[in-house]
Coordinates of C-alpha atoms and ligand atoms in Angstrom, one line a residue:
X1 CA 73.0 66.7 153.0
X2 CA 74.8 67.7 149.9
X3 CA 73.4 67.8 146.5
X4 CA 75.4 67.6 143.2
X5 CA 72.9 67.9 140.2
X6 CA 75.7 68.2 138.1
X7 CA 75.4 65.3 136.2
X8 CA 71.6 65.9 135.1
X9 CA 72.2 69.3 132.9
X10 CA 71.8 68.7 129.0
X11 CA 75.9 69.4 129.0
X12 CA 76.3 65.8 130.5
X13 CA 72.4 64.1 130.1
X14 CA 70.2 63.1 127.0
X15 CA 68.0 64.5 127.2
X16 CA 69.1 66.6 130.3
X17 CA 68.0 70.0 132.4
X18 CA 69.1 72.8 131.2
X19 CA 70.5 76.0 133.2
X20 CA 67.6 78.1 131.7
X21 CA 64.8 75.3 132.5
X22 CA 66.2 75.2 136.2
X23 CA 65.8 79.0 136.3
X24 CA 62.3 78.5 135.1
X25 CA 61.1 75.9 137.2
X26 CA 62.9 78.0 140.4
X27 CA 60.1 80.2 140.2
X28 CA 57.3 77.3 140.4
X29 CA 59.7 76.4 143.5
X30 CA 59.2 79.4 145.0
X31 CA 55.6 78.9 144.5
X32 CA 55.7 75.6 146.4
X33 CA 57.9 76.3 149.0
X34 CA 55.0 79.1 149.7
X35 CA 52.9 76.6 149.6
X36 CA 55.0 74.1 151.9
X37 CA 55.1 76.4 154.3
X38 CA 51.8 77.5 154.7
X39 CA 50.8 73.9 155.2
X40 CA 53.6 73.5 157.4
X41 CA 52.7 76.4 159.3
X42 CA 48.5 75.0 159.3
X43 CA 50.1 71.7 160.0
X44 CA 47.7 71.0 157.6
X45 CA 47.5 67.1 156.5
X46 CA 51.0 66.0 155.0
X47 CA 53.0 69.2 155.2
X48 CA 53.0 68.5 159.2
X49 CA 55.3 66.0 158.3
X50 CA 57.8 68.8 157.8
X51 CA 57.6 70.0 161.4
X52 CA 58.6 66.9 163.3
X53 CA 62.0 68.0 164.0
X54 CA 60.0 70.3 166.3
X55 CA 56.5 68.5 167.4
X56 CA 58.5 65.0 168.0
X57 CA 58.7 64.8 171.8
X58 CA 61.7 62.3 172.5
X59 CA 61.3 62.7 176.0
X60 CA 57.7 61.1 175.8
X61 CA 59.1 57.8 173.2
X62 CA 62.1 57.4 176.1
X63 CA 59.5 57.2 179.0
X64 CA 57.6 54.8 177.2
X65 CA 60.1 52.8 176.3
X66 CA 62.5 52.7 179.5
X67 CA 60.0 49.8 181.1
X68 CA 60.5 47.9 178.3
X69 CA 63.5 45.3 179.4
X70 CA 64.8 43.3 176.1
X71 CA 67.4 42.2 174.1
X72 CA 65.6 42.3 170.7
X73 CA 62.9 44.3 169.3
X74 CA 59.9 42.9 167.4
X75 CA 58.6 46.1 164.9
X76 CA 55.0 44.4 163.7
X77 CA 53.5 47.2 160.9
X78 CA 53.7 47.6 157.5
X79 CA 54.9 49.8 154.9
X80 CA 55.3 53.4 156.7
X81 CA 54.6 51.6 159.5
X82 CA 57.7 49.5 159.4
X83 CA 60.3 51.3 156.7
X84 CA 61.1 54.2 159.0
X85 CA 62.3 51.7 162.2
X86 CA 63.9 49.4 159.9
X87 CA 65.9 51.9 158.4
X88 CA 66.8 53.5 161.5
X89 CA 67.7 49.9 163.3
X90 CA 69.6 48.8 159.8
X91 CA 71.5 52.7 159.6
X92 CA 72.4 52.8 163.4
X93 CA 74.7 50.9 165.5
X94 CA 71.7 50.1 168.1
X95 CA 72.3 47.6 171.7
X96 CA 69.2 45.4 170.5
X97 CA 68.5 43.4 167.9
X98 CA 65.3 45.0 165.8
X99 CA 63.4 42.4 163.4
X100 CA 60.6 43.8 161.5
X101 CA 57.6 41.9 160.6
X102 CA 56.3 43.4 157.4
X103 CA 55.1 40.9 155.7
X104 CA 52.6 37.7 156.2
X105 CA 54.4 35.1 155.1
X106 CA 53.6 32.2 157.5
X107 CA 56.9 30.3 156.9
X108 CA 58.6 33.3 157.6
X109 CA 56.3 34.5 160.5
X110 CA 57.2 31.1 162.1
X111 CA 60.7 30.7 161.1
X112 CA 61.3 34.3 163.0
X113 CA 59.0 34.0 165.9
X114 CA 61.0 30.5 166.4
X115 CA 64.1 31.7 166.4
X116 CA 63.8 34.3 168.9
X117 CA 63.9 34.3 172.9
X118 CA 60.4 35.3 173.4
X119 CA 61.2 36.1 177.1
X120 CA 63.9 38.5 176.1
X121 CA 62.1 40.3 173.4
X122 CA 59.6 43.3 172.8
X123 CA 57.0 43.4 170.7
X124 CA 56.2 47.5 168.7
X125 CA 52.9 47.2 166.8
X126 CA 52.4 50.2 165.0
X127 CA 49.5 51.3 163.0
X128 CA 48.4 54.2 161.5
X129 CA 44.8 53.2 160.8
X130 CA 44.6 50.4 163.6
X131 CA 42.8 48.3 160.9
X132 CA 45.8 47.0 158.4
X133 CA 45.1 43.2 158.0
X134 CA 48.7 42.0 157.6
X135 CA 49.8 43.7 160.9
X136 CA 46.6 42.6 162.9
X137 CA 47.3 38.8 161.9
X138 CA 50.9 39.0 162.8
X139 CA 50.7 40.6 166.3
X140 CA 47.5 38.1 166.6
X141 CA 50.1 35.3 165.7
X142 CA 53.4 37.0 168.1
X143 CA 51.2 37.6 170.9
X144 CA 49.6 33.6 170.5
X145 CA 53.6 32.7 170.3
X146 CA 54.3 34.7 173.5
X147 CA 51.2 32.9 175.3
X148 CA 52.5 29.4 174.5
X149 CA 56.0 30.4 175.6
X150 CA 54.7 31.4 179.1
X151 CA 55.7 34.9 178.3
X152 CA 53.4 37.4 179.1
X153 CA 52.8 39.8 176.2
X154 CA 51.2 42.3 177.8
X155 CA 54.7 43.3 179.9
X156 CA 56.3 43.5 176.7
X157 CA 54.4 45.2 173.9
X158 CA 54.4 48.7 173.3
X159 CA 51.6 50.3 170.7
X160 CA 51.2 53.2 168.3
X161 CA 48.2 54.1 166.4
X162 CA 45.8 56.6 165.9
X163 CA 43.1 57.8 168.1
X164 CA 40.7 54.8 166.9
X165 CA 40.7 51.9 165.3
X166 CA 40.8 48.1 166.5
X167 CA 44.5 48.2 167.6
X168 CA 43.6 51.3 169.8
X169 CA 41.0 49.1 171.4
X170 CA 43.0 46.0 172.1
X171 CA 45.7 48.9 173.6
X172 CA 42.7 49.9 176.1
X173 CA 41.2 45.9 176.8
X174 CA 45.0 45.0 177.8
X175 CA 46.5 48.7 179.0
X176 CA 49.0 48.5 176.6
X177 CA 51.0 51.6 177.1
X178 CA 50.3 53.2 173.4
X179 CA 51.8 56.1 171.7
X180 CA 49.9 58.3 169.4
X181 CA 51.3 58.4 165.7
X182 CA 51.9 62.2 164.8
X183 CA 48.4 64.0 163.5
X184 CA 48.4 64.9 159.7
X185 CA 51.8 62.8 159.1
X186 CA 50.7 59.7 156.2
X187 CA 52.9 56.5 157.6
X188 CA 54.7 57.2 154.7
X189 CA 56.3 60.4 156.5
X190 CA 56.2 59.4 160.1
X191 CA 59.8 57.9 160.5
X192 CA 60.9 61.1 162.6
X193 CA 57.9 60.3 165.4
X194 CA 56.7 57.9 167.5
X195 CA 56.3 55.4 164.3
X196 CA 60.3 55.1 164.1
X197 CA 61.6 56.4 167.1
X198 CA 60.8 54.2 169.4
X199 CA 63.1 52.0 167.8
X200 CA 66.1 54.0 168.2
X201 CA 65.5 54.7 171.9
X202 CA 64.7 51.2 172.8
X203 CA 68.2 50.3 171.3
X204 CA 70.2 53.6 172.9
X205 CA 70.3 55.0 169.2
X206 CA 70.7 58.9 169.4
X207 CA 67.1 60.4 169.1
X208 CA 68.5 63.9 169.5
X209 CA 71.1 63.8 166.9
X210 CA 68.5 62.2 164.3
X211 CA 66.0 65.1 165.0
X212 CA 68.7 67.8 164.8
X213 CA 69.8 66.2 161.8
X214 CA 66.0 66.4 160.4
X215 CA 66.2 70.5 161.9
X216 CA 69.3 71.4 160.2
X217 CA 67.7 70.0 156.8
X218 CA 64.0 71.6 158.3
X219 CA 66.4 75.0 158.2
X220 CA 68.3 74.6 154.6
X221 CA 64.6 75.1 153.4
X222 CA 63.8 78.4 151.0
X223 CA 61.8 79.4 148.4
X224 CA 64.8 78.6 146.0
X225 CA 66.5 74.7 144.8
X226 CA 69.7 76.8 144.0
X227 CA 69.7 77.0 147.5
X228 CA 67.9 74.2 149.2
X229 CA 69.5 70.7 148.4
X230 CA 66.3 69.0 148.9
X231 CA 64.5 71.3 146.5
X232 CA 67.2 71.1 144.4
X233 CA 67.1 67.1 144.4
X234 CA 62.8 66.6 144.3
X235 CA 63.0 69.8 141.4
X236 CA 65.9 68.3 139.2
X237 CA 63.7 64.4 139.8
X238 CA 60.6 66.0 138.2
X239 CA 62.0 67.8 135.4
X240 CA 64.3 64.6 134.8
X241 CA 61.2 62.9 134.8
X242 CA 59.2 65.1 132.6
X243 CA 62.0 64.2 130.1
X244 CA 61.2 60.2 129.9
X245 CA 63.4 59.3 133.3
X246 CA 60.7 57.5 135.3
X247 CA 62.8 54.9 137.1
X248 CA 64.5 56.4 140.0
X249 CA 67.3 54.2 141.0
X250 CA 68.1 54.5 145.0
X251 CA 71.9 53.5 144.6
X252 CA 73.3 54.4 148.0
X253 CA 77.1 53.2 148.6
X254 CA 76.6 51.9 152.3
X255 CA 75.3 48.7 153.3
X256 CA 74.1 50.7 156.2
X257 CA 71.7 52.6 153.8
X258 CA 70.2 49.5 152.1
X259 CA 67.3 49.6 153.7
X260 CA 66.9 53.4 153.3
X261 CA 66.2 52.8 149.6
X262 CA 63.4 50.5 150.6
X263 CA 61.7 53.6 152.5
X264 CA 63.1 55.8 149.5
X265 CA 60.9 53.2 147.5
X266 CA 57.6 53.8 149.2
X267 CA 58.0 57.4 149.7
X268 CA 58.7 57.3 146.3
X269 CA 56.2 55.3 145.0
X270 CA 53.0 56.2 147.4
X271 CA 53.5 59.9 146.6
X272 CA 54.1 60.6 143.0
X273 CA 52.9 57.3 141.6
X274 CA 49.1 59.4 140.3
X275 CA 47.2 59.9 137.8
X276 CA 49.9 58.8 135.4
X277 CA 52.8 60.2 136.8
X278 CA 55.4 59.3 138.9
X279 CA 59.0 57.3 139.2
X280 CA 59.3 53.9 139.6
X281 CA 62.4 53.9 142.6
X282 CA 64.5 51.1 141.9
X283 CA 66.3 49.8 144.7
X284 CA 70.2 49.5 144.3
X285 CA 73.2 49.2 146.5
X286 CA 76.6 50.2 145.3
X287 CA 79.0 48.7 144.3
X288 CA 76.9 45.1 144.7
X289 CA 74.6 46.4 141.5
X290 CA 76.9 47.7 139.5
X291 CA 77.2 43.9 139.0
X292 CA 74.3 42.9 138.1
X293 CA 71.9 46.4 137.7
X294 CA 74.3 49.0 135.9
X295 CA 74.3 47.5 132.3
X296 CA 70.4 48.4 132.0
X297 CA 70.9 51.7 133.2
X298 CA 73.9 52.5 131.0
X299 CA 72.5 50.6 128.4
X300 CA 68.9 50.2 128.6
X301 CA 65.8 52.2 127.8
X302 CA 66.9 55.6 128.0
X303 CA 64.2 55.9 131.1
X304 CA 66.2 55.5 134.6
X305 CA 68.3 58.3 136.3
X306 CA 70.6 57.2 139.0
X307 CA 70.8 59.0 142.5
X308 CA 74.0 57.9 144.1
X309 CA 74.4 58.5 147.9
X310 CA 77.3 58.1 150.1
X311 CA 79.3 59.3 153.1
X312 CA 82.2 61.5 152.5
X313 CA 83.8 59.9 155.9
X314 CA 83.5 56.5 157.1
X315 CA 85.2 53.7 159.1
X316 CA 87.9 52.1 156.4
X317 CA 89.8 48.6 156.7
X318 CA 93.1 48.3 154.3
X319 CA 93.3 46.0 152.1
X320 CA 96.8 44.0 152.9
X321 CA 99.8 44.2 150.3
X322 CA 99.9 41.0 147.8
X323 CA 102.4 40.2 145.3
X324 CA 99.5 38.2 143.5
X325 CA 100.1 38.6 139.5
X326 CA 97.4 41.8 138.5
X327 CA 96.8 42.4 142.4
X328 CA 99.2 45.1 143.6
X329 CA 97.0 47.8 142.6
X330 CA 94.5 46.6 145.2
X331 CA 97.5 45.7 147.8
X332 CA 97.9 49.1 150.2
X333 CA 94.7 50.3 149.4
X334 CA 91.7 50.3 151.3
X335 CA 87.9 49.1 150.8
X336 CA 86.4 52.3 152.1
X337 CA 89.1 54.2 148.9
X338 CA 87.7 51.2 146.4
X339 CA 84.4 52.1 147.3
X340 CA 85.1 55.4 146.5
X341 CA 86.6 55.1 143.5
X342 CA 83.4 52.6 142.0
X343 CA 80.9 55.5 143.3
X344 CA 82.8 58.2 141.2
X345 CA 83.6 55.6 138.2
X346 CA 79.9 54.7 137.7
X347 CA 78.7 58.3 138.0
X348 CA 81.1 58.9 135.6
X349 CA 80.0 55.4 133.4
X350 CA 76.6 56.9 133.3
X351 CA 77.6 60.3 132.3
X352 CA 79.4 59.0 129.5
X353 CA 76.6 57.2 128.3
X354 CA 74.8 60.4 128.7
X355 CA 72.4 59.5 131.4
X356 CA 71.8 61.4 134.3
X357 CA 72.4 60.7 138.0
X358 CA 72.2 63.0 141.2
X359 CA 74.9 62.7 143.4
X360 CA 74.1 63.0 147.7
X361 CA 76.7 63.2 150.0
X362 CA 76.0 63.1 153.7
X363 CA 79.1 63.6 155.7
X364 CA 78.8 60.5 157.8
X365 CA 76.1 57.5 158.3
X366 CA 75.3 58.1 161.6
X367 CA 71.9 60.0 163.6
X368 CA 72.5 63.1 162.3
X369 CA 73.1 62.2 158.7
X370 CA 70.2 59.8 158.8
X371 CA 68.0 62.6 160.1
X372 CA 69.0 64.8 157.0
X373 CA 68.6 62.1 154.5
X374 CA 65.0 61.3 156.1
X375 CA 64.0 64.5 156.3
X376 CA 65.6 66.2 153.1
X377 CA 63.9 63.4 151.0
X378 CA 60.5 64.0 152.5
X379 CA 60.9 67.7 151.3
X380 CA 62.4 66.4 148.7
X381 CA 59.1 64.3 147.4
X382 CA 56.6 67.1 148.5
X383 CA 58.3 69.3 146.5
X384 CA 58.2 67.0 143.6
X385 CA 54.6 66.6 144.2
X386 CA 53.8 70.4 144.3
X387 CA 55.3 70.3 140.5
X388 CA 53.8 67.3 139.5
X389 CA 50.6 69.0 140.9
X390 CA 49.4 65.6 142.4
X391 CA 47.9 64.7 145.7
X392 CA 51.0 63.8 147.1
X393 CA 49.7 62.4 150.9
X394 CA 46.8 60.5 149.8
X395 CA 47.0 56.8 148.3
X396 CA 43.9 55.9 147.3
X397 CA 44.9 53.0 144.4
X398 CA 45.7 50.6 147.2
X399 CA 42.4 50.7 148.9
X400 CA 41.1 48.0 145.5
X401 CA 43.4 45.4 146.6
X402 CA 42.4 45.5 150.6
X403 CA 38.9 45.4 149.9
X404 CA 39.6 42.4 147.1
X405 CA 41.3 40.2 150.1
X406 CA 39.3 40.9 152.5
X407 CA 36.1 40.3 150.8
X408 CA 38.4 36.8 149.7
X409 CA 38.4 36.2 153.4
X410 CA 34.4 36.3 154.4
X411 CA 35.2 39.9 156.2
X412 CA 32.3 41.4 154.0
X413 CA 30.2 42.0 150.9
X414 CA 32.9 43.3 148.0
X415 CA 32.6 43.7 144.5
X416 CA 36.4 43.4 144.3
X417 CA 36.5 40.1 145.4
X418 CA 33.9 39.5 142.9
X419 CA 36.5 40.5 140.0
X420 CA 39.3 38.8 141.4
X421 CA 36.8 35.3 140.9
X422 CA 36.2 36.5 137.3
X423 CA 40.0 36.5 136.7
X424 CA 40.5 35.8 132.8
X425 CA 42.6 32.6 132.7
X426 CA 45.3 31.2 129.9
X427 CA 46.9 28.4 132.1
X428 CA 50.4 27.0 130.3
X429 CA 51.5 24.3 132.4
Ligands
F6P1 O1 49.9 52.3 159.4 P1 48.8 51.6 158.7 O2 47.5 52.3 158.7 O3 48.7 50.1 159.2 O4 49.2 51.5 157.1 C1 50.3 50.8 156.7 C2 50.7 51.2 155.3 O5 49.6 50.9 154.4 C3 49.3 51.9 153.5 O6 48.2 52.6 154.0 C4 49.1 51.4 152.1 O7 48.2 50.3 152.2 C5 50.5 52.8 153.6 O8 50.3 54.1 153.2 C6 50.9 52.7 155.1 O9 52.2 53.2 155.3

């Protein structure tokens, strides 16, 4: 993973970084990478995260997934629990089809479970905490789905979870085979482990070269952003930030890597989003948004860098000649070189409107470049967290909500639910 910050410094930006303030904040850096890597080192809650590349045992997901016999994939979770596989399903060329079920939306639940051959397809339920509501229900409502298709759902459902918690207890009623999710790693940070990976191996995706691509980024790490791209990304983020830019816009220039800037969005979000401070990640695709996005942020409240991510090679497909009136610059050319040429235009758009954007470069979308864009914008957001001086693996705002719905629901006594009756109304109809 390559990192241009070029277009952030106070020569291009306004307000921008300067050289000097980068030189400043390198020593805070080197304060948090010290940091980083003690925790690393402990494997102390979060910063373990940082040493899946090495504690992921691939060998372990393969053997639990090679019973599994299917032709699609059914990821049941939510948030952490979901991003990571759908991200590597939607990045990687895999042999199955992977839906995720994220969300409990029953015309959608239904819609999905009744397009699907039941007797072909796997069900992975994965939960960190065993006790999320929304993934409960759905597998609840997959597994009632695979009873009513004659399909037994016990042959076909592979679990991971923690050590406790009701979805570990359903693993032991039915001997569900059951992975463990990684100790100390918050969903949020789990995509290299049995959370994610599963996924991939199921659907022949290259486990190895997504781990070596997360080692090689696990290696670029030092005490230094002048010489650690994702230091140099998370550092120039939070300074950015400190200057007003508090929307993050995920703009990657793949339709590969859509779904990456949904993940980018809760790591994002769930980390840095505390005690007042944070980015709100936006989530873009390029060149699609430049047609509908890009005014605001060239135009707009002077409040939203841009980080624009591509792949330096990729597949291409020429565009044929035309003698069409206006055309025959296109004619000869290529989509893959048009692309191109909108990524570097709208850096430069933005630049000339003198607001900042990052630029990352992987040099292909494939295992190994996913692996370094997973893992470089974990370290990435830790490191950002370090200067925001946050708690960056705890997410304690969304707890309100869950106990609000499922007070709602009868499951118990809460003053939430309470507040959510006393809602102050001003209908307009
Ligand atoms: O894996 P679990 O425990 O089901 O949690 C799912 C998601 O819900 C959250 O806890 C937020 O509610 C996320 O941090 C997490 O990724």
């Amino acid at each position: 993973m390559e990192i241009d910050i070029g277009n952030a410094l106070d020569s291009v930006a306004t307000p921008g970084v300067s050289r000097a303030t980068l030189e400043r904040l390198d020593g805070r850096v080197a304060d948090a990478h010290a940091r980083i890597e003690a925790g690393l080192d402990g494997r102390d809650h979060g910063y373990a995260a940082l040493a899946l590349p090495e504690t992921a045992d691939p060998d372990a997901i393969q053997a639990a997934v090679d019973p599994i016999d299917c032709e699609t994939l059914l990821v049941v979770g939510i948030g952490g629990s979901a991003l990571g596989a759908a991200t590597v399903a939607d990045t990687l060329d895999l042999d199955i089809e992977v839906h995720t079920l994220d969300n409990v939306d029953p015309a959608h639940t239904r819609e999905l479970l009744d397009s699907l051959d039941l007797s072909r397809t796997a069900i992975h339920v994965v939960s960190r905490s065993g006790t999320t509501a929304e993934t409960l229900a759905n597998f609840l409502v997959a597994r009632e789905a695979m009873d009513a298709a004659g399909v037994d759902w016990t042959e076909r459902t592979l679990v991971t979870t923690g050590q406790a918690g009701n979805l570990r207890n359903l693993a032991e009623r039915h001997d569900l085979p059951a992975l463990d999710v990684p100790t100390g790693v918050p969903g949020r940070f789990s995509a290299l482990s049995t959370v994610a990976l599963p996924a991939a191996a199921l659907g022949g995706g290259d486990v190895e070269a997504l781990l070596a691509g997360a080692r090689s980024e696990a290696e670029s790490l030092s005490g230094s952003l002048f010489e650690t791209p994702a230091y140099a990304y998370g550092a120039t983020s939070y300074a950015l930030a400190q200057r007003g830019w508090r929307v993050n816009a995920m703009m990657p220039y793949a339709e590969s890597l859509e779904t990456f800037a949904e993940w980018f969005a809760q790591l994002w979000a769930e980390s840095l989003g505390k005690e007042g401070v944070g980015q709100l990640p936006a989530r873009a695709l390029g060149a699609t948004d430049q047609h509908s996005q890009l005014q605001l942020y060239r135009a707009g409240p002077r409040n939203a860098m841009v980080t624009l991510v591509r792949p330096r090679d990729r597949p291409d497909l020429p565009i044929p000649e035309t003698d069409l009136e206006g055309l025959s610059y296109l004619g000869g050319a290529s989509l893959g070189g048009l692309l191109d040429a909108e990524f570097e235009a709208t850096e430069a758009s933005l630049a000339a409107a003198g607001r900042p954007s990052i630029r990352v470069e992987l040099e292909r979308v494939d295992a190994h470049g996913l692996g370094e864009l997973l893992y470089g914008m974990e370290a990435a957001c830790i490191l950002a967290g370090e200067l925001f001086s946050i708690p960056t693996f705890e997410q304690p705002a969304v707890e309100w909500g869950k106990r609000a719905a499922r007070g709602l629901l009868g499951g118990g006594e809460f003053e939430e639910a309470r507040a959510v009756e006393e809602k102050t109304r001003l209908l307009i109809d």
